Coordinates of C-alpha atoms and ligand atoms in Angstrom, one line a residue:
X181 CA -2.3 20.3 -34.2
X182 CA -3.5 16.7 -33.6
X183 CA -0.1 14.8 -33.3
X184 CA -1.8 11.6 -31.7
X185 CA -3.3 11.4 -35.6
X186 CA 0.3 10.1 -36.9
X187 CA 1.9 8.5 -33.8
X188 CA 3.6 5.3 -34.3
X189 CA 2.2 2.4 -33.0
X190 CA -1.3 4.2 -32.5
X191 CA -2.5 2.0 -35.3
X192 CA -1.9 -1.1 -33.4
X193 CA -5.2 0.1 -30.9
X194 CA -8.7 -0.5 -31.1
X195 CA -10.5 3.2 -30.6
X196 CA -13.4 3.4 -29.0
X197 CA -15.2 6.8 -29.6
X198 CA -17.1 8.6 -26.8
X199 CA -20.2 7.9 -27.6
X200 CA -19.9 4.5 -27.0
X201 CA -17.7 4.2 -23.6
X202 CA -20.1 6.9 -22.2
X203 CA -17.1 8.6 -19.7
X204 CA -18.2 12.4 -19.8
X205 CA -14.9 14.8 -19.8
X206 CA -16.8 16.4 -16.7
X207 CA -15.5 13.5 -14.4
X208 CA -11.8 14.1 -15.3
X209 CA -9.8 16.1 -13.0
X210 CA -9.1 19.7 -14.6
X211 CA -5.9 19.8 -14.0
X212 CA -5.0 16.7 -15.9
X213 CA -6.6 18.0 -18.8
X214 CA -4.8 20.8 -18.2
X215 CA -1.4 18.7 -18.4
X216 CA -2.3 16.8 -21.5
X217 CA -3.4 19.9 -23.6
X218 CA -0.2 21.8 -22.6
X219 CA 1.9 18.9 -23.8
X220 CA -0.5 18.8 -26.7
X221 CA 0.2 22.4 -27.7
X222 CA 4.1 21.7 -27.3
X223 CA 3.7 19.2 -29.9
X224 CA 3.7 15.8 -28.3
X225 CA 1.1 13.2 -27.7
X226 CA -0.1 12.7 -24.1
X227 CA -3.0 10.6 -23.0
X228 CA -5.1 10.1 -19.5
X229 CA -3.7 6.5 -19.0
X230 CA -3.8 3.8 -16.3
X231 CA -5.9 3.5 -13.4
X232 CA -8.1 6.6 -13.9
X233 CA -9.0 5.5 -16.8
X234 CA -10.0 2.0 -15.9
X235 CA -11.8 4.0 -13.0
X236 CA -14.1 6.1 -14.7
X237 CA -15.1 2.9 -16.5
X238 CA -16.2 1.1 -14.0
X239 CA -17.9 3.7 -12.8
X240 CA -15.6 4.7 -9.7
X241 CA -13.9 8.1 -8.4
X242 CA -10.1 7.2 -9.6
X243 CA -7.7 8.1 -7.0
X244 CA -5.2 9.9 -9.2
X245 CA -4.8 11.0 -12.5
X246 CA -1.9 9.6 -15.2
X247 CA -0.9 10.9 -18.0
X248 CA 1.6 9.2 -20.6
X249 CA 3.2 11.1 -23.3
X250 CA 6.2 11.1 -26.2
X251 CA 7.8 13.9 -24.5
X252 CA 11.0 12.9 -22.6
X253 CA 11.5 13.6 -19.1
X254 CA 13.9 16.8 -19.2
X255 CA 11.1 18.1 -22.5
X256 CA 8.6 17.6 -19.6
X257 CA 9.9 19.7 -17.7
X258 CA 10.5 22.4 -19.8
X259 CA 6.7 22.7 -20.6
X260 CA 5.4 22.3 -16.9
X261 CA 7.9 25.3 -14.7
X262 CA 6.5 23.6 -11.4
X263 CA 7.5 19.5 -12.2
X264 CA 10.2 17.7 -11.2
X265 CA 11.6 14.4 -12.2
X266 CA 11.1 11.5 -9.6
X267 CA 12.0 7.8 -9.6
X268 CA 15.3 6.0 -10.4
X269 CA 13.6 2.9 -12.0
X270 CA 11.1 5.0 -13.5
X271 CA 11.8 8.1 -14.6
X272 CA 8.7 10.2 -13.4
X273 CA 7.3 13.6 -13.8
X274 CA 5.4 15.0 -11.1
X275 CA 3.7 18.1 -12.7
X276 CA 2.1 20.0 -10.1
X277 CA -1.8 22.2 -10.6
X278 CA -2.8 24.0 -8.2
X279 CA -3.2 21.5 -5.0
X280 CA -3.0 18.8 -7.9
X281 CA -0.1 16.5 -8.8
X282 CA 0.2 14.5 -11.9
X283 CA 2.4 11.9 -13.3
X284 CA 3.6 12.1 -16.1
X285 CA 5.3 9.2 -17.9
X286 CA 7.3 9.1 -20.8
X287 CA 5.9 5.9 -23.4
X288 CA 8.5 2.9 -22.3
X289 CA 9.9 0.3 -24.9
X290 CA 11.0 -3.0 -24.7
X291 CA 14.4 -4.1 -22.8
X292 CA 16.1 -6.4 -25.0
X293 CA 16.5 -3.3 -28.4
X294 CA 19.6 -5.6 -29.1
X295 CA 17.4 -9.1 -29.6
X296 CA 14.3 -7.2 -30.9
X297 CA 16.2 -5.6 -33.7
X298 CA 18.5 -8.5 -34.5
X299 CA 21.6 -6.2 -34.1
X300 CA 23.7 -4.2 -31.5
X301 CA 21.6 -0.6 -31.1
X302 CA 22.8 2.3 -33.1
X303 CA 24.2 5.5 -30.8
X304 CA 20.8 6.8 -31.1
X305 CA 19.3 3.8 -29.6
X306 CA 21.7 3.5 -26.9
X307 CA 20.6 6.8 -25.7
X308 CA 17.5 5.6 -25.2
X309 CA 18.6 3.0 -23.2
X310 CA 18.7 2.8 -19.4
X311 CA 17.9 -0.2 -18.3
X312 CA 19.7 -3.1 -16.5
X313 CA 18.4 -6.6 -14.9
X314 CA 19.5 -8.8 -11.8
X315 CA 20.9 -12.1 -12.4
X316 CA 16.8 -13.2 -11.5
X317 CA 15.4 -11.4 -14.5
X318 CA 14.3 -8.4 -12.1
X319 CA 14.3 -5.2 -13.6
X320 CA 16.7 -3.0 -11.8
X321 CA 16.8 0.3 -13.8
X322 CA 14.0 0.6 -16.5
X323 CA 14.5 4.1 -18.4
X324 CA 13.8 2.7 -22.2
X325 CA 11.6 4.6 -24.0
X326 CA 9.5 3.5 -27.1
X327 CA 6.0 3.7 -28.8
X328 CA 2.8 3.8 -27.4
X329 CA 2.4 0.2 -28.8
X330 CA 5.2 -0.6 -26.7
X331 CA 4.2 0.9 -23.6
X332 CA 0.7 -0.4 -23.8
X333 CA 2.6 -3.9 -23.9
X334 CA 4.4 -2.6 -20.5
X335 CA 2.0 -2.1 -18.2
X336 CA 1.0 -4.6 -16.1
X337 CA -3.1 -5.9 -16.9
X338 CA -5.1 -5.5 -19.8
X339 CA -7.4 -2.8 -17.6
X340 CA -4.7 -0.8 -17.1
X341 CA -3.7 -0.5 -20.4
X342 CA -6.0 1.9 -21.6
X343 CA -5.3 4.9 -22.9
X344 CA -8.2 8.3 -23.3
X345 CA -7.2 11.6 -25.7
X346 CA -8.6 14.2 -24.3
X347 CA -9.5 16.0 -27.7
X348 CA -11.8 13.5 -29.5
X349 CA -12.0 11.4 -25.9
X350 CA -11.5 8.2 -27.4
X351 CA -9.8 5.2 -25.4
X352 CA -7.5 3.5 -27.3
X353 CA -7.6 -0.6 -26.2
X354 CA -4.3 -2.4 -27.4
X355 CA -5.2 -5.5 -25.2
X356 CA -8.3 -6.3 -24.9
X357 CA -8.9 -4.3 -22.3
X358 CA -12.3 -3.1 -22.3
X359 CA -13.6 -6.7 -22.9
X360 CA -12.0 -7.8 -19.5
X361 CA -13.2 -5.1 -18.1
X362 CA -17.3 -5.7 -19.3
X363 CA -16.3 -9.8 -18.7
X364 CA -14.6 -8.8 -14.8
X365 CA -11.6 -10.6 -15.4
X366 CA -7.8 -9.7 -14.6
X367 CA -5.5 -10.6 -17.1
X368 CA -2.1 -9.8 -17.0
X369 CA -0.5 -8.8 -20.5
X370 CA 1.9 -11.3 -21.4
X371 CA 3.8 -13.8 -20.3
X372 CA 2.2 -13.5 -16.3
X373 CA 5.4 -15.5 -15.0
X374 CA 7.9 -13.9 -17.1
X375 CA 5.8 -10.4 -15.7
X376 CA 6.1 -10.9 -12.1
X377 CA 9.6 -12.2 -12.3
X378 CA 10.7 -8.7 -13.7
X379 CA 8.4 -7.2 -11.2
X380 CA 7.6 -9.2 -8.6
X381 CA 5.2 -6.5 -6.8
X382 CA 2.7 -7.2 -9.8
X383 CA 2.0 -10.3 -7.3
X384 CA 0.5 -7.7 -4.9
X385 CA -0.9 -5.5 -7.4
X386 CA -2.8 -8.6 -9.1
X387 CA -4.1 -9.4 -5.1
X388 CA -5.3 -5.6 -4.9
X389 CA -7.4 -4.8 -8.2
X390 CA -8.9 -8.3 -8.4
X391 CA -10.5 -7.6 -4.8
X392 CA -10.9 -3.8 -5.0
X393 CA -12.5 -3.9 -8.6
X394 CA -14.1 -7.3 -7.6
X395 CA -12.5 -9.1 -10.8
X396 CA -11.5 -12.6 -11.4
X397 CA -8.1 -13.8 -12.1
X398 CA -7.4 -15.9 -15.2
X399 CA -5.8 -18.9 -14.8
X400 CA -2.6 -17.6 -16.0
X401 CA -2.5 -14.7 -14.3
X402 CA -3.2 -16.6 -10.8
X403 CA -1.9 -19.7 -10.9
X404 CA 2.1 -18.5 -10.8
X405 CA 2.0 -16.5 -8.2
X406 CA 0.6 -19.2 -5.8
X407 CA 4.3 -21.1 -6.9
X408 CA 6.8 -17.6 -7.2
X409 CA 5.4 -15.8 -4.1
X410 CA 9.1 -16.2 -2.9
X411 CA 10.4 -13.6 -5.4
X412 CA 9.0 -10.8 -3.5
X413 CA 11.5 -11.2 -0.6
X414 CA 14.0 -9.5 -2.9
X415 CA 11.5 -6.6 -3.7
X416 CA 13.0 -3.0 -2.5
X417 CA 11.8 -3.0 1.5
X418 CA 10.4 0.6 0.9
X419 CA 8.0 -0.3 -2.0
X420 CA 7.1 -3.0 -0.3
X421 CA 5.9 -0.9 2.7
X422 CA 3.8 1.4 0.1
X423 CA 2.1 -1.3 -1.5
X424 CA 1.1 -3.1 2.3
X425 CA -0.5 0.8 2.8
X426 CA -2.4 0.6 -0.4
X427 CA -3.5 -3.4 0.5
X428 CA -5.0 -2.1 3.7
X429 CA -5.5 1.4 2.8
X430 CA -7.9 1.2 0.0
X431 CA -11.3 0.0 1.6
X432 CA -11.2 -3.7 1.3
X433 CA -8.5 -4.3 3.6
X434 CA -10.3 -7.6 5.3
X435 CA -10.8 -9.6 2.0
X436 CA -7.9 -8.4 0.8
X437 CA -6.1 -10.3 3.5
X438 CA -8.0 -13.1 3.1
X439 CA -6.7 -13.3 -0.6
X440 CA -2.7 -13.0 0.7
X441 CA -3.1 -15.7 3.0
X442 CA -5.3 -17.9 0.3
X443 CA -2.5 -17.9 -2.0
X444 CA 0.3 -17.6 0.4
X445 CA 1.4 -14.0 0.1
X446 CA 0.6 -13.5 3.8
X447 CA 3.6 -15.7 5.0
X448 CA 6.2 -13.4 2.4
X449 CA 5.1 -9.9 3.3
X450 CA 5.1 -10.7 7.1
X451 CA 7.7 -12.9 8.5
X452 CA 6.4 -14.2 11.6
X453 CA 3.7 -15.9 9.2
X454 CA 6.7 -18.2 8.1
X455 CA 6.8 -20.3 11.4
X456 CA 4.5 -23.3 12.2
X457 CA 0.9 -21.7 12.5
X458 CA 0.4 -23.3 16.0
X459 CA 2.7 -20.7 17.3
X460 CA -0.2 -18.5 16.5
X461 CA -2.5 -17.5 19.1
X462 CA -5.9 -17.6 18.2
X463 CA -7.4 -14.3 19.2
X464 CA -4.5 -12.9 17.7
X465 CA -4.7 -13.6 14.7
X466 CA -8.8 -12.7 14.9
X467 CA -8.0 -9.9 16.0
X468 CA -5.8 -9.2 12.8
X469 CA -9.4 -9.9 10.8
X470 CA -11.2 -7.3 13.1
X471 CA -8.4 -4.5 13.1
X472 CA -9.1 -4.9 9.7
X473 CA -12.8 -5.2 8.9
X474 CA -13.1 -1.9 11.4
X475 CA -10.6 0.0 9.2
X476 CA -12.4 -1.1 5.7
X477 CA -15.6 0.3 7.9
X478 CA -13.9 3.6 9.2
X479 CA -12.8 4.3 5.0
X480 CA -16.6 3.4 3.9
X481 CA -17.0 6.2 6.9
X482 CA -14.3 8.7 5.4
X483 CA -13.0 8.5 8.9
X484 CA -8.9 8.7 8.8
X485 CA -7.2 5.5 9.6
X486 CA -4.0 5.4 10.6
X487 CA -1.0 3.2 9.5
X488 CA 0.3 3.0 13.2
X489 CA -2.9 1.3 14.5
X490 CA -2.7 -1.0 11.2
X491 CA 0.9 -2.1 11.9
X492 CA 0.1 -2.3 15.5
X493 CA -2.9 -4.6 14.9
X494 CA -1.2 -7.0 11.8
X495 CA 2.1 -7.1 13.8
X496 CA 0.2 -7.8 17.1
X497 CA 0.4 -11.7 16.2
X498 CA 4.2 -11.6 15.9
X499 CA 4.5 -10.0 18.8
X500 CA 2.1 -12.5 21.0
X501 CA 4.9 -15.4 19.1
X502 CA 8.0 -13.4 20.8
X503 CA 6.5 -12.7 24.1
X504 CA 5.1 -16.2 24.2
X505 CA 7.8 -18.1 25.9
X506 CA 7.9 -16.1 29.1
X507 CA 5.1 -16.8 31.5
X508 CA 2.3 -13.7 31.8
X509 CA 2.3 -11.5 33.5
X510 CA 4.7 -9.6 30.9
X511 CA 6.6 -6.7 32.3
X512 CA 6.5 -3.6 30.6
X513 CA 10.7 -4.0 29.7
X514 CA 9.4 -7.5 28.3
X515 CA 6.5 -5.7 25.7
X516 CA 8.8 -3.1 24.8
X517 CA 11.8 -5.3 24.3
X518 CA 9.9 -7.7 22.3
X519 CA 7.7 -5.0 20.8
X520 CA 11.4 -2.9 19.2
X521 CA 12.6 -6.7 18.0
X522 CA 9.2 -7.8 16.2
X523 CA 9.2 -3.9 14.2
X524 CA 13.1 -4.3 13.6
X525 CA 12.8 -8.0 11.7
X526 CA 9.4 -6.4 9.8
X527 CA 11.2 -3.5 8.9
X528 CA 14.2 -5.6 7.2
X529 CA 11.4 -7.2 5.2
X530 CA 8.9 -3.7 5.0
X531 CA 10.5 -0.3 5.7
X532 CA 8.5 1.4 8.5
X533 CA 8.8 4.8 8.8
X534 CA 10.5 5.2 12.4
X535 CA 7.4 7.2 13.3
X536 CA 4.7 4.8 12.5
X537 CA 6.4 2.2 14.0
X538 CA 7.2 4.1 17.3
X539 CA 3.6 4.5 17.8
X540 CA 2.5 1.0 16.7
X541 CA 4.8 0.3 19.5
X542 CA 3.3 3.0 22.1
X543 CA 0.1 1.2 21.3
X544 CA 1.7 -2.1 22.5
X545 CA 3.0 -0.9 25.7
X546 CA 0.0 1.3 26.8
X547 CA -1.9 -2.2 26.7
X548 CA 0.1 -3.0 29.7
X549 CA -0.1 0.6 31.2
X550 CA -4.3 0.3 30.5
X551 CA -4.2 -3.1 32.5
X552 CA -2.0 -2.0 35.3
X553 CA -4.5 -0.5 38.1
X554 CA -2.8 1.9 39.4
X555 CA -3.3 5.8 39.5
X556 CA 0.0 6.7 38.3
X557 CA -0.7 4.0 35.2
X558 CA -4.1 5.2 35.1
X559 CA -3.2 9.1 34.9
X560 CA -0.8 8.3 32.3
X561 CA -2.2 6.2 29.8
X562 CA -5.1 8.5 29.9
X563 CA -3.6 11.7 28.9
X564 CA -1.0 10.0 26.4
X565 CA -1.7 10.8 22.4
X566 CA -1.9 7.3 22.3
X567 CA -4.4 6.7 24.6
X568 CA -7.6 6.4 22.2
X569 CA -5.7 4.3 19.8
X570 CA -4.6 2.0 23.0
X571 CA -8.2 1.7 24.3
X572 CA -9.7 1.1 20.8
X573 CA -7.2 -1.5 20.4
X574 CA -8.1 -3.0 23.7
X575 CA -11.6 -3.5 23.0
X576 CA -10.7 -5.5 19.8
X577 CA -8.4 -7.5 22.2
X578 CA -11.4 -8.4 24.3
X579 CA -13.9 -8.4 20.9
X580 CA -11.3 -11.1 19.5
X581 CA -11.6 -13.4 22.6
X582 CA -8.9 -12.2 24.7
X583 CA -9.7 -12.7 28.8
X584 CA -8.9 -9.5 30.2
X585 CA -11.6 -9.0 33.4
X586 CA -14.0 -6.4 32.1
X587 CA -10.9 -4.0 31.2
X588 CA -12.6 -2.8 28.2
X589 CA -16.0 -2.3 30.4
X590 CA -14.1 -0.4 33.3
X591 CA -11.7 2.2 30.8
X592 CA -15.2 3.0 29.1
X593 CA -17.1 4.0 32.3
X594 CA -14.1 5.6 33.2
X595 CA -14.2 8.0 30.5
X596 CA -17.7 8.6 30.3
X597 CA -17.6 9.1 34.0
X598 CA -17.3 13.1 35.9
X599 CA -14.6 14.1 37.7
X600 CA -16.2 12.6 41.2
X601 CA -17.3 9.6 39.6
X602 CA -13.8 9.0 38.6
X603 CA -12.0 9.0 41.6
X604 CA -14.5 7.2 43.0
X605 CA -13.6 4.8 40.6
X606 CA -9.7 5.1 41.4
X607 CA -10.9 4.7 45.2
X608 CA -12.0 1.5 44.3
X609 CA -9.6 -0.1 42.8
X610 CA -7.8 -3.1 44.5
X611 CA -4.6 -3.5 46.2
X612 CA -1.5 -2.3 44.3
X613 CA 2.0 -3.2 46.1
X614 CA 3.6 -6.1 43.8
X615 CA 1.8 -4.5 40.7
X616 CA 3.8 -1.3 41.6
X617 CA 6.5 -3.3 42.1
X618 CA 6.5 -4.9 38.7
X619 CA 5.8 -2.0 36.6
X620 CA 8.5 -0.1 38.8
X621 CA 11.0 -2.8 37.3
X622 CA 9.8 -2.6 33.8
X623 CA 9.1 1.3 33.0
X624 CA 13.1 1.6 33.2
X625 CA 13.6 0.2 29.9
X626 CA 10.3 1.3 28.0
X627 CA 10.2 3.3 24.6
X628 CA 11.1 6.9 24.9
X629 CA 8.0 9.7 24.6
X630 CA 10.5 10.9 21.3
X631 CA 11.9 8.8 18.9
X632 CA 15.5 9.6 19.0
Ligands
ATP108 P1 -4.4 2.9 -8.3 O1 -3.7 4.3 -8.6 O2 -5.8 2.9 -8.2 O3 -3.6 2.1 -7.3 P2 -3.2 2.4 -10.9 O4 -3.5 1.3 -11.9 O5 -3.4 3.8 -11.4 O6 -4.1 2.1 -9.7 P3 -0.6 3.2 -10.4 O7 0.4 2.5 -9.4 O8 -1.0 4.5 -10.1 O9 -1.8 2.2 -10.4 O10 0.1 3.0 -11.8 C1 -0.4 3.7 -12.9 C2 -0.3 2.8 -14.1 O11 1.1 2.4 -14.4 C3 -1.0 1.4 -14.0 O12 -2.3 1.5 -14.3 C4 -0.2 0.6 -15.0 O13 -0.6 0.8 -16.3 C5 1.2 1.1 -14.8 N1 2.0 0.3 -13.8 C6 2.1 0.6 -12.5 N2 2.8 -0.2 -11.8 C7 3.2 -1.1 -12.7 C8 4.0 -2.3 -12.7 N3 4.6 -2.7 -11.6 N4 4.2 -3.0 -13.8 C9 3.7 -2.6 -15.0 N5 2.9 -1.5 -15.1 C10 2.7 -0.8 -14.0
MG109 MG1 -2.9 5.6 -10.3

């Protein structure tokens, strides 16, 4: 049985049959086809929605696979025995296939049932209702289900508001979608302001498709967030973190940035960007843009990047601002001191997992253990985890204008060099006694090799 046929609200939709939007079934994951025909044969209506969707469109491998359906979260679960519910704010399904897992959404309604039906919800309704907002229009808890009209009108941008069947494979538009897709342009559904008060990551989001999917922003849905970029300092710290790992994780990392600081959102995600600019080191902060062009090059590479040497590199200018008032040389107490107060004030602002940030700050410190030449600092730094991470990061130090004597030059030669030729090497390094001295005084109050 076909219940998308009568679904309320599915009238509302321009359909756009197969043959004309040209995606081929063969480029959706099985095992969301899987999920939508099992809900299907339950009796609900369920749909590839979202992002994949918008994807396949555009002619690009989507990252995931979304499905949206009638079916409430606990009648999820009963079809799929491997799901669980996820999400306070959203109630989500994670169905899982095979290595596969799937969200599953239940269609959300509109907030206000009260002003929208002109008259305090029935007991039915109420039931339906789980939603609250902060004093600033934020959406706190959002658990109100509806049509798919209504949750068409939910999601964020016209692009991501399309919806496939996976019987007849038609893409149901309720917004114009398509159009801004063929005409490149990001358009937020709605009122944009009113949108990115309630959600005020839809700021980020509208940063990350425009540059990924190389769209343009219309007026309405740009202009705002150049004047409520403040709003996101009350987003929850932990989805902030997630979204910073999709801004820098998805390929485009270096024009991405370029975008945050261009309308602001630099200065809100990352504190230290608040203070005067002159504060700012130069080759720090290009050193920020070449972290970052190298990881949009590694992805391009489907080499792994890693969110430690990220943090280490974006943070690297905050922590150049903290160690700046003591004269160099910097003792290693003085790195890791600074180094644990810089990751604390981002972490208020950006949850960091305690492990990435432990070895963004082992990246820190083994820049002073890498400079120090000494054998024992030598020996170390070269058999730490860390130590490939440190040296890459020391060569962008150097590529980003930093003086450091040939550092970069002399750790490369010394790994590419035999045993012999290495302590050869050692043999000729220069005197050591105050150096010792220094680092003697400063190991003591270094970060642990375990995070407690
Ligand atoms: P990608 O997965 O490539 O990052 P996506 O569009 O699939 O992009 P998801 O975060 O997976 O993004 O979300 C899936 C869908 O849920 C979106 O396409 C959008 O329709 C809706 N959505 C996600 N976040 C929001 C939000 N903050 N506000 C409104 N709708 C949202
Ligand atoms: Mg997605």
């Amino acid at each position: 049985m076909n219940t998308s046929l009568r679904l309320p609200g599915i009238d509302k939709a321009i359909s756009i049959p197969q043959a004309e939007h040209g995606i081929s079934r063969k480029q959706v994951s099985e095992a969301a086809l899987r999920v939508v025909h099992a809900l299907e044969n339950a009796g609900f209506a369920a749909f590839l929605v979202g992002g994949c969707v918008r994807d396949l469109l555009l002619g690009l491998r989507p990252k995931d696979f979304d499905v949206a359906t009638n079916a409430r979260p606990e009648q999820i679960r009963r079809v799929f025995r491997r799901s669980r519910i996820i999400g306070r704010r959203f109630k989500i399904v994670h169905v899982r296939q095979g290595r596969e897992i799937i969200e599953v959404t239940t269609f959300r309604g509109h907030h206000q049932a009260e002003n929208r039906l002109g008259r305090k919800p029935s007991r039915e309704q109420s039931q339906n209702l789980d939603s609250a907002h902060s004093h600033a229009g934020m959406t706190l808890l959002d658990n109100v289900y509806g049509d798919i009209d209504e949750d068409a009108a939910r999601r964020d941008f016209t692009i991501n508001a399309l919806y496939c069947s996976a019987g007849r494979f038609e893409i149901l538009d309720f917004h114009d979608g398509l159009r801004d897709l063929r005409e490149r342009r990001l358009r937020m559904i709605g009122d944009a302001r009113e949108r990115y008060r309630e959600d005020p990551v839809r700021m980020l989001r509208a940063v990350r498709f425009a540059v990924k999917l190389g769209l343009s922003m219309d007026d309405a849905t740009g202009k705002p967030i150049r004047q409520l970029g403040q709003l996101l300092e009350s987003a929850a710290a932990p989805r902030l973190f997630d979204e910073l790992l999709k801004l820098f994780g998805g390929g485009h990392a270096e024009a991405t940035f370029r975008q945050l600081r261009e309308m602001g959102l630099d200065r809100i995600l990352f504190s230290h960007r608040h203070p005067s600019p002159q504060h700012i080191s130069d080759p720090a902060d290009r050193l920020v843009e070449l972290a970052l062009r190298n990881t949009d090059s590694r992805i391009a590479k489907d080499l792994p990047v890693t969110p430690a040497f990220l943090l280490a590199a974006l943070l690297w200018p905050a922590l150049q601002q903290r160690l700046g008032p003591m004269p160099p040389p910097r003792t290693l107490a003085q790195i890791a001191e600074c180094g644990e107060r810089v990751v604390v004030e981002q972490a208020a602002h950006t949850t960091i997992p305690r492990r990435i940030s432990f070895a963004s700050r082992q990246i820190w410190e083994l820049q002073h253990r890498l400079e120090c030449r000494n054998r024992r600092a030598i020996a170390f730094s070269h058999e730490h985890p860390r130590f490939r991470a440190a040296y890459d990061f020391l060569l962008l130090r150097e590529q980003s204008g930093e003086q450091l004597g040939g550092m970069g030059a002399w750790w490369t030669a010394f790994q590419q060099a035999d045993k012999g030729e290495q302590a050869t090497m050692l043999d000729e390094l220069p005197g050591r006694s105050a150096r010792k001295r220094r680092k003697r005084r400063g190991r003591r109050r270094a970060t642990p090799e375990r995070p407690a």
